[in-house]
Amino acid sequence: MKVYYLALSLFLTFFFAHQITHVMCFGRYRDKKCKKKKFYFIYGFWVAFFGILCTMMGSASGVDHTFDYGMNSLELYLGKKNYFEGNVIYAEDDYKHNGDFILEYYVKNTEDIEIISKQIVEENVFIFRDYNLSDINVVWKSVDDELYVYGDDELYATIDVERKGLLVKLSFHWNQEKLNQNIEGR
């Protein structure tokens, strides 16, 4: 599916845009002389138009998430949000630890990762209230370059930090067994 999407996107963005520009500049009822600036300006417009259209199409079909990433980055840097949610993975067959789940968030490159991680956990109603996490600490260990979410000396989650351009991807790997033990201990 990705190969077809890539082929269609390249065709529309470059070849089709060139054909439309050529018809607009050198069509049957237009004069045969066209300045290079005019030609490349029109061509640039169509490349941008079809490029945006193709990224929207890829995002809507679930093949490519470039448009979502770009829009969320703009919203993050121009808006009042400190972070936005990415994927939520909750399938026991997808990874080694049965019952664990992963929550992904994106934050600005300029944010303090420890502070924003604690804020994300506290604002997540599903995790903070439902699992009775009243006192949490987010600790950075430089040895393995990961963050850890502790509560009452129990390790509840590890946070993988991945830098992606202007954003930082935080993947919270929650331990379902430890969270369930915390509920039973109410």
PDB file of N, CA and C in Angstrom, residues 100-153:
ATOM      1  N   ASP A 100       0.890  -5.136  29.475  1.00  0.00           N
ATOM      2  CA  ASP A 100       1.416  -3.773  29.475  1.00  0.00           C
ATOM      3  C   ASP A 100       0.791  -2.982  28.338  1.00  0.00           C
ATOM      4  N   PHE A 101       0.815  -1.679  28.461  1.00  0.00           N
ATOM      5  CA  PHE A 101       0.342  -0.832  27.376  1.00  0.00           C
ATOM      6  C   PHE A 101       1.258   0.370  27.238  1.00  0.00           C
ATOM      7  N   ILE A 102       1.237   0.956  26.057  1.00  0.00           N
ATOM      8  CA  ILE A 102       2.141   2.059  25.729  1.00  0.00           C
ATOM      9  C   ILE A 102       1.311   3.272  25.334  1.00  0.00           C
ATOM     10  N   LEU A 103       1.616   4.410  25.925  1.00  0.00           N
ATOM     11  CA  LEU A 103       1.006   5.686  25.554  1.00  0.00           C
ATOM     12  C   LEU A 103       2.109   6.574  25.004  1.00  0.00           C
ATOM     13  N   GLU A 104       1.873   7.155  23.833  1.00  0.00           N
ATOM     14  CA  GLU A 104       2.879   8.008  23.202  1.00  0.00           C
ATOM     15  C   GLU A 104       2.415   9.457  23.217  1.00  0.00           C
ATOM     16  N   TYR A 105       3.345  10.345  23.528  1.00  0.00           N
ATOM     17  CA  TYR A 105       3.085  11.780  23.548  1.00  0.00           C
ATOM     18  C   TYR A 105       4.220  12.489  22.823  1.00  0.00           C
ATOM     19  N   TYR A 106       3.910  13.663  22.289  1.00  0.00           N
ATOM     20  CA  TYR A 106       4.910  14.511  21.647  1.00  0.00           C
ATOM     21  C   TYR A 106       4.950  15.839  22.387  1.00  0.00           C
ATOM     22  N   VAL A 107       6.158  16.312  22.676  1.00  0.00           N
ATOM     23  CA  VAL A 107       6.348  17.594  23.356  1.00  0.00           C
ATOM     24  C   VAL A 107       7.351  18.422  22.565  1.00  0.00           C
ATOM     25  N   LYS A 108       7.424  19.712  22.906  1.00  0.00           N
ATOM     26  CA  LYS A 108       8.390  20.592  22.249  1.00  0.00           C
ATOM     27  C   LYS A 108       9.810  20.202  22.638  1.00  0.00           C
ATOM     28  N   ASN A 109      10.739  20.519  21.775  1.00  0.00           N
ATOM     29  CA  ASN A 109      12.156  20.268  22.047  1.00  0.00           C
ATOM     30  C   ASN A 109      12.663  21.093  23.221  1.00  0.00           C
ATOM     31  N   THR A 110      12.041  22.227  23.472  1.00  0.00           N
ATOM     32  CA  THR A 110      12.522  23.158  24.483  1.00  0.00           C
ATOM     33  C   THR A 110      11.983  22.865  25.879  1.00  0.00           C
ATOM     34  N   GLU A 111      11.054  21.929  26.007  1.00  0.00           N
ATOM     35  CA  GLU A 111      10.443  21.635  27.306  1.00  0.00           C
ATOM     36  C   GLU A 111      11.383  20.810  28.181  1.00  0.00           C
ATOM     37  N   ASP A 112      11.241  20.966  29.496  1.00  0.00           N
ATOM     38  CA  ASP A 112      11.953  20.118  30.446  1.00  0.00           C
ATOM     39  C   ASP A 112      11.216  18.779  30.502  1.00  0.00           C
ATOM     40  N   ILE A 113      11.884  17.718  30.111  1.00  0.00           N
ATOM     41  CA  ILE A 113      11.244  16.417  29.927  1.00  0.00           C
ATOM     42  C   ILE A 113      10.689  15.865  31.240  1.00  0.00           C
ATOM     43  N   GLU A 114      11.408  16.018  32.344  1.00  0.00           N
ATOM     44  CA  GLU A 114      10.937  15.482  33.626  1.00  0.00           C
ATOM     45  C   GLU A 114       9.661  16.174  34.085  1.00  0.00           C
ATOM     46  N   ILE A 115       9.621  17.489  33.977  1.00  0.00           N
ATOM     47  CA  ILE A 115       8.446  18.245  34.426  1.00  0.00           C
ATOM     48  C   ILE A 115       7.243  17.950  33.547  1.00  0.00           C
ATOM     49  N   ILE A 116       7.430  17.946  32.230  1.00  0.00           N
ATOM     50  CA  ILE A 116       6.304  17.706  31.326  1.00  0.00           C
ATOM     51  C   ILE A 116       5.813  16.262  31.441  1.00  0.00           C
ATOM     52  N   SER A 117       6.712  15.314  31.735  1.00  0.00           N
ATOM     53  CA  SER A 117       6.294  13.916  31.918  1.00  0.00           C
ATOM     54  C   SER A 117       5.398  13.778  33.139  1.00  0.00           C
ATOM     55  N   LYS A 118       5.765  14.447  34.226  1.00  0.00           N
ATOM     56  CA  LYS A 118       4.925  14.405  35.427  1.00  0.00           C
ATOM     57  C   LYS A 118       3.577  15.065  35.161  1.00  0.00           C
ATOM     58  N   GLN A 119       3.576  16.172  34.422  1.00  0.00           N
ATOM     59  CA  GLN A 119       2.328  16.850  34.074  1.00  0.00           C
ATOM     60  C   GLN A 119       1.441  15.950  33.210  1.00  0.00           C
ATOM     61  N   ILE A 120       2.022  15.228  32.268  1.00  0.00           N
ATOM     62  CA  ILE A 120       1.254  14.325  31.404  1.00  0.00           C
ATOM     63  C   ILE A 120       0.589  13.237  32.235  1.00  0.00           C
ATOM     64  N   VAL A 121       1.324  12.653  33.170  1.00  0.00           N
ATOM     65  CA  VAL A 121       0.756  11.589  34.009  1.00  0.00           C
ATOM     66  C   VAL A 121      -0.359  12.137  34.884  1.00  0.00           C
ATOM     67  N   GLU A 122      -0.160  13.311  35.472  1.00  0.00           N
ATOM     68  CA  GLU A 122      -1.171  13.880  36.354  1.00  0.00           C
ATOM     69  C   GLU A 122      -2.427  14.306  35.603  1.00  0.00           C
ATOM     70  N   GLU A 123      -2.288  14.726  34.352  1.00  0.00           N
ATOM     71  CA  GLU A 123      -3.455  15.152  33.578  1.00  0.00           C
ATOM     72  C   GLU A 123      -4.167  13.995  32.889  1.00  0.00           C
ATOM     73  N   ASN A 124      -3.557  12.818  32.867  1.00  0.00           N
ATOM     74  CA  ASN A 124      -4.184  11.650  32.262  1.00  0.00           C
ATOM     75  C   ASN A 124      -5.107  11.010  33.296  1.00  0.00           C
ATOM     76  N   VAL A 125      -6.404  11.244  33.160  1.00  0.00           N
ATOM     77  CA  VAL A 125      -7.388  10.779  34.134  1.00  0.00           C
ATOM     78  C   VAL A 125      -7.402   9.254  34.212  1.00  0.00           C
ATOM     79  N   PHE A 126      -7.256   8.593  33.072  1.00  0.00           N
ATOM     80  CA  PHE A 126      -7.293   7.128  33.037  1.00  0.00           C
ATOM     81  C   PHE A 126      -6.197   6.528  33.907  1.00  0.00           C
ATOM     82  N   ILE A 127      -5.030   7.096  33.884  1.00  0.00           N
ATOM     83  CA  ILE A 127      -3.914   6.557  34.661  1.00  0.00           C
ATOM     84  C   ILE A 127      -3.936   7.077  36.097  1.00  0.00           C
ATOM     85  N   PHE A 128      -4.018   8.383  36.261  1.00  0.00           N
ATOM     86  CA  PHE A 128      -3.795   8.998  37.571  1.00  0.00           C
ATOM     87  C   PHE A 128      -4.909   8.674  38.561  1.00  0.00           C
ATOM     88  N   ARG A 129      -6.175   8.830  38.160  1.00  0.00           N
ATOM     89  CA  ARG A 129      -7.288   8.585  39.082  1.00  0.00           C
ATOM     90  C   ARG A 129      -7.662   7.110  39.183  1.00  0.00           C
ATOM     91  N   ASP A 130      -7.813   6.462  38.038  1.00  0.00           N
ATOM     92  CA  ASP A 130      -8.283   5.075  38.042  1.00  0.00           C
ATOM     93  C   ASP A 130      -7.320   4.128  38.740  1.00  0.00           C
ATOM     94  N   TYR A 131      -6.035   4.406  38.666  1.00  0.00           N
ATOM     95  CA  TYR A 131      -5.055   3.530  39.300  1.00  0.00           C
ATOM     96  C   TYR A 131      -4.521   4.097  40.612  1.00  0.00           C
ATOM     97  N   ASN A 132      -5.168   5.145  41.130  1.00  0.00           N
ATOM     98  CA  ASN A 132      -4.874   5.688  42.448  1.00  0.00           C
ATOM     99  C   ASN A 132      -3.402   6.081  42.607  1.00  0.00           C
ATOM    100  N   LEU A 133      -2.892   6.829  41.655  1.00  0.00           N
ATOM    101  CA  LEU A 133      -1.502   7.297  41.729  1.00  0.00           C
ATOM    102  C   LEU A 133      -1.486   8.693  42.344  1.00  0.00           C
ATOM    103  N   SER A 134      -1.394   8.764  43.649  1.00  0.00           N
ATOM    104  CA  SER A 134      -1.470  10.065  44.300  1.00  0.00           C
ATOM    105  C   SER A 134      -0.121  10.780  44.345  1.00  0.00           C
ATOM    106  N   ASP A 135       0.939  10.054  44.594  1.00  0.00           N
ATOM    107  CA  ASP A 135       2.251  10.679  44.708  1.00  0.00           C
ATOM    108  C   ASP A 135       3.208   9.993  43.741  1.00  0.00           C
ATOM    109  N   ILE A 136       3.557  10.688  42.663  1.00  0.00           N
ATOM    110  CA  ILE A 136       4.452  10.097  41.671  1.00  0.00           C
ATOM    111  C   ILE A 136       5.713  10.940  41.539  1.00  0.00           C
ATOM    112  N   ASN A 137       6.764  10.294  41.146  1.00  0.00           N
ATOM    113  CA  ASN A 137       8.031  10.957  40.856  1.00  0.00           C
ATOM    114  C   ASN A 137       8.518  10.481  39.500  1.00  0.00           C
ATOM    115  N   VAL A 138       9.019  11.411  38.709  1.00  0.00           N
ATOM    116  CA  VAL A 138       9.628  11.065  37.432  1.00  0.00           C
ATOM    117  C   VAL A 138      11.128  11.273  37.591  1.00  0.00           C
ATOM    118  N   VAL A 139      11.885  10.199  37.382  1.00  0.00           N
ATOM    119  CA  VAL A 139      13.323  10.214  37.632  1.00  0.00           C
ATOM    120  C   VAL A 139      14.062   9.936  36.333  1.00  0.00           C
ATOM    121  N   TRP A 140      15.073  10.751  36.050  1.00  0.00           N
ATOM    122  CA  TRP A 140      15.911  10.575  34.856  1.00  0.00           C
ATOM    123  C   TRP A 140      17.163   9.823  35.266  1.00  0.00           C
ATOM    124  N   LYS A 141      17.431   8.721  34.583  1.00  0.00           N
ATOM    125  CA  LYS A 141      18.667   7.972  34.829  1.00  0.00           C
ATOM    126  C   LYS A 141      19.512   8.065  33.579  1.00  0.00           C
ATOM    127  N   SER A 142      20.638   8.745  33.699  1.00  0.00           N
ATOM    128  CA  SER A 142      21.474   8.999  32.526  1.00  0.00           C
ATOM    129  C   SER A 142      22.242   7.768  32.069  1.00  0.00           C
ATOM    130  N   VAL A 143      22.302   6.729  32.885  1.00  0.00           N
ATOM    131  CA  VAL A 143      23.039   5.516  32.513  1.00  0.00           C
ATOM    132  C   VAL A 143      22.415   4.875  31.276  1.00  0.00           C
ATOM    133  N   ASP A 144      21.097   4.671  31.315  1.00  0.00           N
ATOM    134  CA  ASP A 144      20.416   4.064  30.174  1.00  0.00           C
ATOM    135  C   ASP A 144      19.545   5.057  29.417  1.00  0.00           C
ATOM    136  N   ASP A 145      19.651   6.341  29.750  1.00  0.00           N
ATOM    137  CA  ASP A 145      18.975   7.422  29.026  1.00  0.00           C
ATOM    138  C   ASP A 145      17.464   7.205  28.948  1.00  0.00           C
ATOM    139  N   GLU A 146      16.866   6.853  30.090  1.00  0.00           N
ATOM    140  CA  GLU A 146      15.421   6.671  30.168  1.00  0.00           C
ATOM    141  C   GLU A 146      14.888   7.405  31.384  1.00  0.00           C
ATOM    142  N   LEU A 147      13.591   7.650  31.355  1.00  0.00           N
ATOM    143  CA  LEU A 147      12.891   8.204  32.503  1.00  0.00           C
ATOM    144  C   LEU A 147      12.076   7.094  33.143  1.00  0.00           C
ATOM    145  N   TYR A 148      11.880   7.206  34.447  1.00  0.00           N
ATOM    146  CA  TYR A 148      11.103   6.208  35.172  1.00  0.00           C
ATOM    147  C   TYR A 148      10.033   6.909  35.987  1.00  0.00           C
ATOM    148  N   VAL A 149       8.837   6.331  36.040  1.00  0.00           N
ATOM    149  CA  VAL A 149       7.741   6.862  36.840  1.00  0.00           C
ATOM    150  C   VAL A 149       7.610   5.981  38.076  1.00  0.00           C
ATOM    151  N   TYR A 150       7.892   6.578  39.238  1.00  0.00           N
ATOM    152  CA  TYR A 150       7.804   5.866  40.506  1.00  0.00           C
ATOM    153  C   TYR A 150       6.644   6.417  41.312  1.00  0.00           C
ATOM    154  N   GLY A 151       6.057   5.558  42.110  1.00  0.00           N
ATOM    155  CA  GLY A 151       5.049   5.955  43.077  1.00  0.00           C
ATOM    156  C   GLY A 151       5.181   5.062  44.290  1.00  0.00           C
ATOM    157  N   ASP A 152       5.455   5.616  45.444  1.00  0.00           N
ATOM    158  CA  ASP A 152       5.662   4.842  46.672  1.00  0.00           C
ATOM    159  C   ASP A 152       6.718   3.753  46.476  1.00  0.00           C
ATOM    160  N   ASP A 153       7.832   4.107  45.903  1.00  0.00           N
ATOM    161  CA  ASP A 153       8.962   3.194  45.648  1.00  0.00           C
ATOM    162  C   ASP A 153       8.626   2.033  44.719  1.00  0.00           C
TER     163      ASP A 153
END
